[in-house]
PDB file of C-alpha atoms in Angstrom:
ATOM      1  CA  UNK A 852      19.126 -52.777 -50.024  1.00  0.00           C
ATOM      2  CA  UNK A 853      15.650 -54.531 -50.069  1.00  0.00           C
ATOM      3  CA  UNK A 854      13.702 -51.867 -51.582  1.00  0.00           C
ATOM      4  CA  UNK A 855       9.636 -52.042 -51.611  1.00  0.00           C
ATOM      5  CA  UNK A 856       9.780 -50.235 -48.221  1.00  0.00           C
ATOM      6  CA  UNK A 857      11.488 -52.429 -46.405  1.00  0.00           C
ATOM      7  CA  UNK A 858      14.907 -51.444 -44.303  1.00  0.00           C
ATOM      8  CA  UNK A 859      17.971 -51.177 -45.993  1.00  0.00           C
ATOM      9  CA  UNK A 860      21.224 -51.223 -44.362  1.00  0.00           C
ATOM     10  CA  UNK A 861      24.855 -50.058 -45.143  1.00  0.00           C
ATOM     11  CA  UNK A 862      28.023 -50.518 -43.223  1.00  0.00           C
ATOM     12  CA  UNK A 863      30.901 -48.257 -43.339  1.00  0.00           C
ATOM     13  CA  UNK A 864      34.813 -48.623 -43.441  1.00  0.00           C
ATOM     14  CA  UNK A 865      34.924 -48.288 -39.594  1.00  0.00           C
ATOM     15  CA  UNK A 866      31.943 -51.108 -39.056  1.00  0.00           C
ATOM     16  CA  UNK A 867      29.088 -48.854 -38.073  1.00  0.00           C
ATOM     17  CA  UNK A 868      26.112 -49.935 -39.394  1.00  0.00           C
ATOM     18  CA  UNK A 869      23.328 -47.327 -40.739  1.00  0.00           C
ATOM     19  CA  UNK A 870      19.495 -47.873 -41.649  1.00  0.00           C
ATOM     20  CA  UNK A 871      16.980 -46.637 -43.664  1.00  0.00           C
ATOM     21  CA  UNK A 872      13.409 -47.585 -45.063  1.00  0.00           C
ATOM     22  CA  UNK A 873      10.441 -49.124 -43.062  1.00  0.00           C
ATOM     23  CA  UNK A 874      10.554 -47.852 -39.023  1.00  0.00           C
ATOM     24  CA  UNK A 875       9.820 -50.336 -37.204  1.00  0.00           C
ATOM     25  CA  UNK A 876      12.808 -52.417 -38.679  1.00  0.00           C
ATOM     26  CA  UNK A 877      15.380 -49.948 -38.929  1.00  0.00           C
ATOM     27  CA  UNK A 878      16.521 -50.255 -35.370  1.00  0.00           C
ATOM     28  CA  UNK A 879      15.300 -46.445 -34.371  1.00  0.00           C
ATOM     29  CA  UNK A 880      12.061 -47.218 -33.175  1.00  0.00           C
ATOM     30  CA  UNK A 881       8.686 -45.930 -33.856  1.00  0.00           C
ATOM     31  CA  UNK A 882       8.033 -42.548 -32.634  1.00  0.00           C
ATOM     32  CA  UNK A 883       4.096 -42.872 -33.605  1.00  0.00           C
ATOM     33  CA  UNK A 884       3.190 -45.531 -31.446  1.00  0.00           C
ATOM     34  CA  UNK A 885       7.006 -46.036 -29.111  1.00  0.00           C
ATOM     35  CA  UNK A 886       7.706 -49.553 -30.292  1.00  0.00           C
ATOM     36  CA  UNK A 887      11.679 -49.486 -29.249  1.00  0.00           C
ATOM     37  CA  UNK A 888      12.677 -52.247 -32.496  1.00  0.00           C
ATOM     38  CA  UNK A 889      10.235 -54.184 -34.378  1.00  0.00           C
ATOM     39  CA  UNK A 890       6.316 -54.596 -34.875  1.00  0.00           C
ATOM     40  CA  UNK A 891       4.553 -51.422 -34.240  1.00  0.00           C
ATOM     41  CA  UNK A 892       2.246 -49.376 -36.530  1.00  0.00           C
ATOM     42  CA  UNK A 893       4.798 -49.388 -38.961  1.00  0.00           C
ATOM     43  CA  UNK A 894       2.906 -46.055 -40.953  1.00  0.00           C
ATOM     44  CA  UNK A 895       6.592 -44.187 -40.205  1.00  0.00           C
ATOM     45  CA  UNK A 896       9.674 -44.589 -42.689  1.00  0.00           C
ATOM     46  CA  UNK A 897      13.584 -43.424 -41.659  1.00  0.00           C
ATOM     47  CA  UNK A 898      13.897 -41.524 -45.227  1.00  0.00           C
ATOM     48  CA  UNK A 899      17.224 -40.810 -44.861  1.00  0.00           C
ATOM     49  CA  UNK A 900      20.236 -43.051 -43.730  1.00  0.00           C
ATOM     50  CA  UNK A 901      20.939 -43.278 -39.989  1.00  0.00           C
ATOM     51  CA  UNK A 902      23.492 -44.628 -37.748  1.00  0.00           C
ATOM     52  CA  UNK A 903      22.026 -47.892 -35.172  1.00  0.00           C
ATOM     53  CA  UNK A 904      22.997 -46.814 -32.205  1.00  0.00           C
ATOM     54  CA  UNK A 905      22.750 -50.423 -30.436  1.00  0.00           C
ATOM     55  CA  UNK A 906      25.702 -51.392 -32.594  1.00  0.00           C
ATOM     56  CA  UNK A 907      27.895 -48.077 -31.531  1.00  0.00           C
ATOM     57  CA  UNK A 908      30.984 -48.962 -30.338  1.00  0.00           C
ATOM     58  CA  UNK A 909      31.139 -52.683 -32.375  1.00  0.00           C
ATOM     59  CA  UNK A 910      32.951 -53.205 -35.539  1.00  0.00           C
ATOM     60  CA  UNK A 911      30.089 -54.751 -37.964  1.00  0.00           C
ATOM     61  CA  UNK A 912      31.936 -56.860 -40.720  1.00  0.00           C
ATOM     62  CA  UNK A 913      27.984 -58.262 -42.259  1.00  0.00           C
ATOM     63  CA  UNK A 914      24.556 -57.560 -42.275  1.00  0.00           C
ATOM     64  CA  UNK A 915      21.666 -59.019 -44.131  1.00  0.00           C
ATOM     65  CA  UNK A 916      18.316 -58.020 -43.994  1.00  0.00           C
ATOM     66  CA  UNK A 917      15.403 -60.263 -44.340  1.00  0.00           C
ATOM     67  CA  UNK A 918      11.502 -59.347 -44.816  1.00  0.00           C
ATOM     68  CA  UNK A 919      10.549 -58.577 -41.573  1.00  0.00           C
ATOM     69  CA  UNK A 920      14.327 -58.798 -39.646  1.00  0.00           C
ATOM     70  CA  UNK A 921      17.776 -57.524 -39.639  1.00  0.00           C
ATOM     71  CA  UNK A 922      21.086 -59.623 -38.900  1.00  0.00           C
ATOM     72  CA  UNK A 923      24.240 -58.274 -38.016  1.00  0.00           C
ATOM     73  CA  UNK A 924      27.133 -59.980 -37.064  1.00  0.00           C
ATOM     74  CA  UNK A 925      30.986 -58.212 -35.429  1.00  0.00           C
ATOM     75  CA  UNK A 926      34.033 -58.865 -35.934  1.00  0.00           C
ATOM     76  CA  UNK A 927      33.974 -61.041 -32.337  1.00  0.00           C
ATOM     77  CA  UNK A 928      31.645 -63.371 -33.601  1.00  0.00           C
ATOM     78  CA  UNK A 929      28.540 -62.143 -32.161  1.00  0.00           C
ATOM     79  CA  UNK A 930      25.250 -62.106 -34.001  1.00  0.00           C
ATOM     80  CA  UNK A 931      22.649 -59.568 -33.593  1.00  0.00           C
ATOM     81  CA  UNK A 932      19.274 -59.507 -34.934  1.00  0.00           C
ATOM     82  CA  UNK A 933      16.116 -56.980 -34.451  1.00  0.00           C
ATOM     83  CA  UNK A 934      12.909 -56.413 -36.411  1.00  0.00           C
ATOM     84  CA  UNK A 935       9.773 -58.738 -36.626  1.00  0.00           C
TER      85      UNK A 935
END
C-alpha cells in the first residue's frame, strides 16, 4: 500500500490481484472521462478493494506499485504493467 491517494494493491492466496486508491491507476478505468487504464482526469478514487479483471484467470505471485504505475508479474514469468 502506497497511501497519499495513490493505488494500492493486494494479492490473494489464489493469485488474483485486487486494487484500490487513485482511478486511473487501479486498473478499472475512469468512468468520468472513459480512460480504460492510466492518465485520465484522475478526480475518481476505487474506495473499496476490487478484483483486476485483466489479470483473471493468471496466478499473480508479485506486484509493486510505483507513483504513477503498477507491476505485476505470474507465476509463468510474464510481467504486466498499467498506469501512467
Amino acid at each position: 500500500c502506497l497511501g497519499w491517494g495513490r493505488p494500492s494493491l493486494a494479492i490473494t492466496a489464489d493469485g488474483a490481484v485486487w486494487s484500490w486508491g487513485h482511478a486511473a491507476q487501479v486498473g478499472h478505468g475512469c468512468p468520468q472521462c472513459g480512460w480504460a487504464v492510466g492518465g485520465g482526469c484522475g478526480q475518481l478514487h476505487q474506495l473499496l478493494p476490487k478484483r483486476v479483471e485483466a489479470l483473471a484467470g493468471r496466478r499473480v505471485v508479485a506486484v509493486s506499485v510505483g507513483w504513477k504505475h503498477n507491476l505485476a508479474i505470474t507465476a509463468d514469468g510474464a510481467l504486466w504493467s498499467w498506469g501512467a
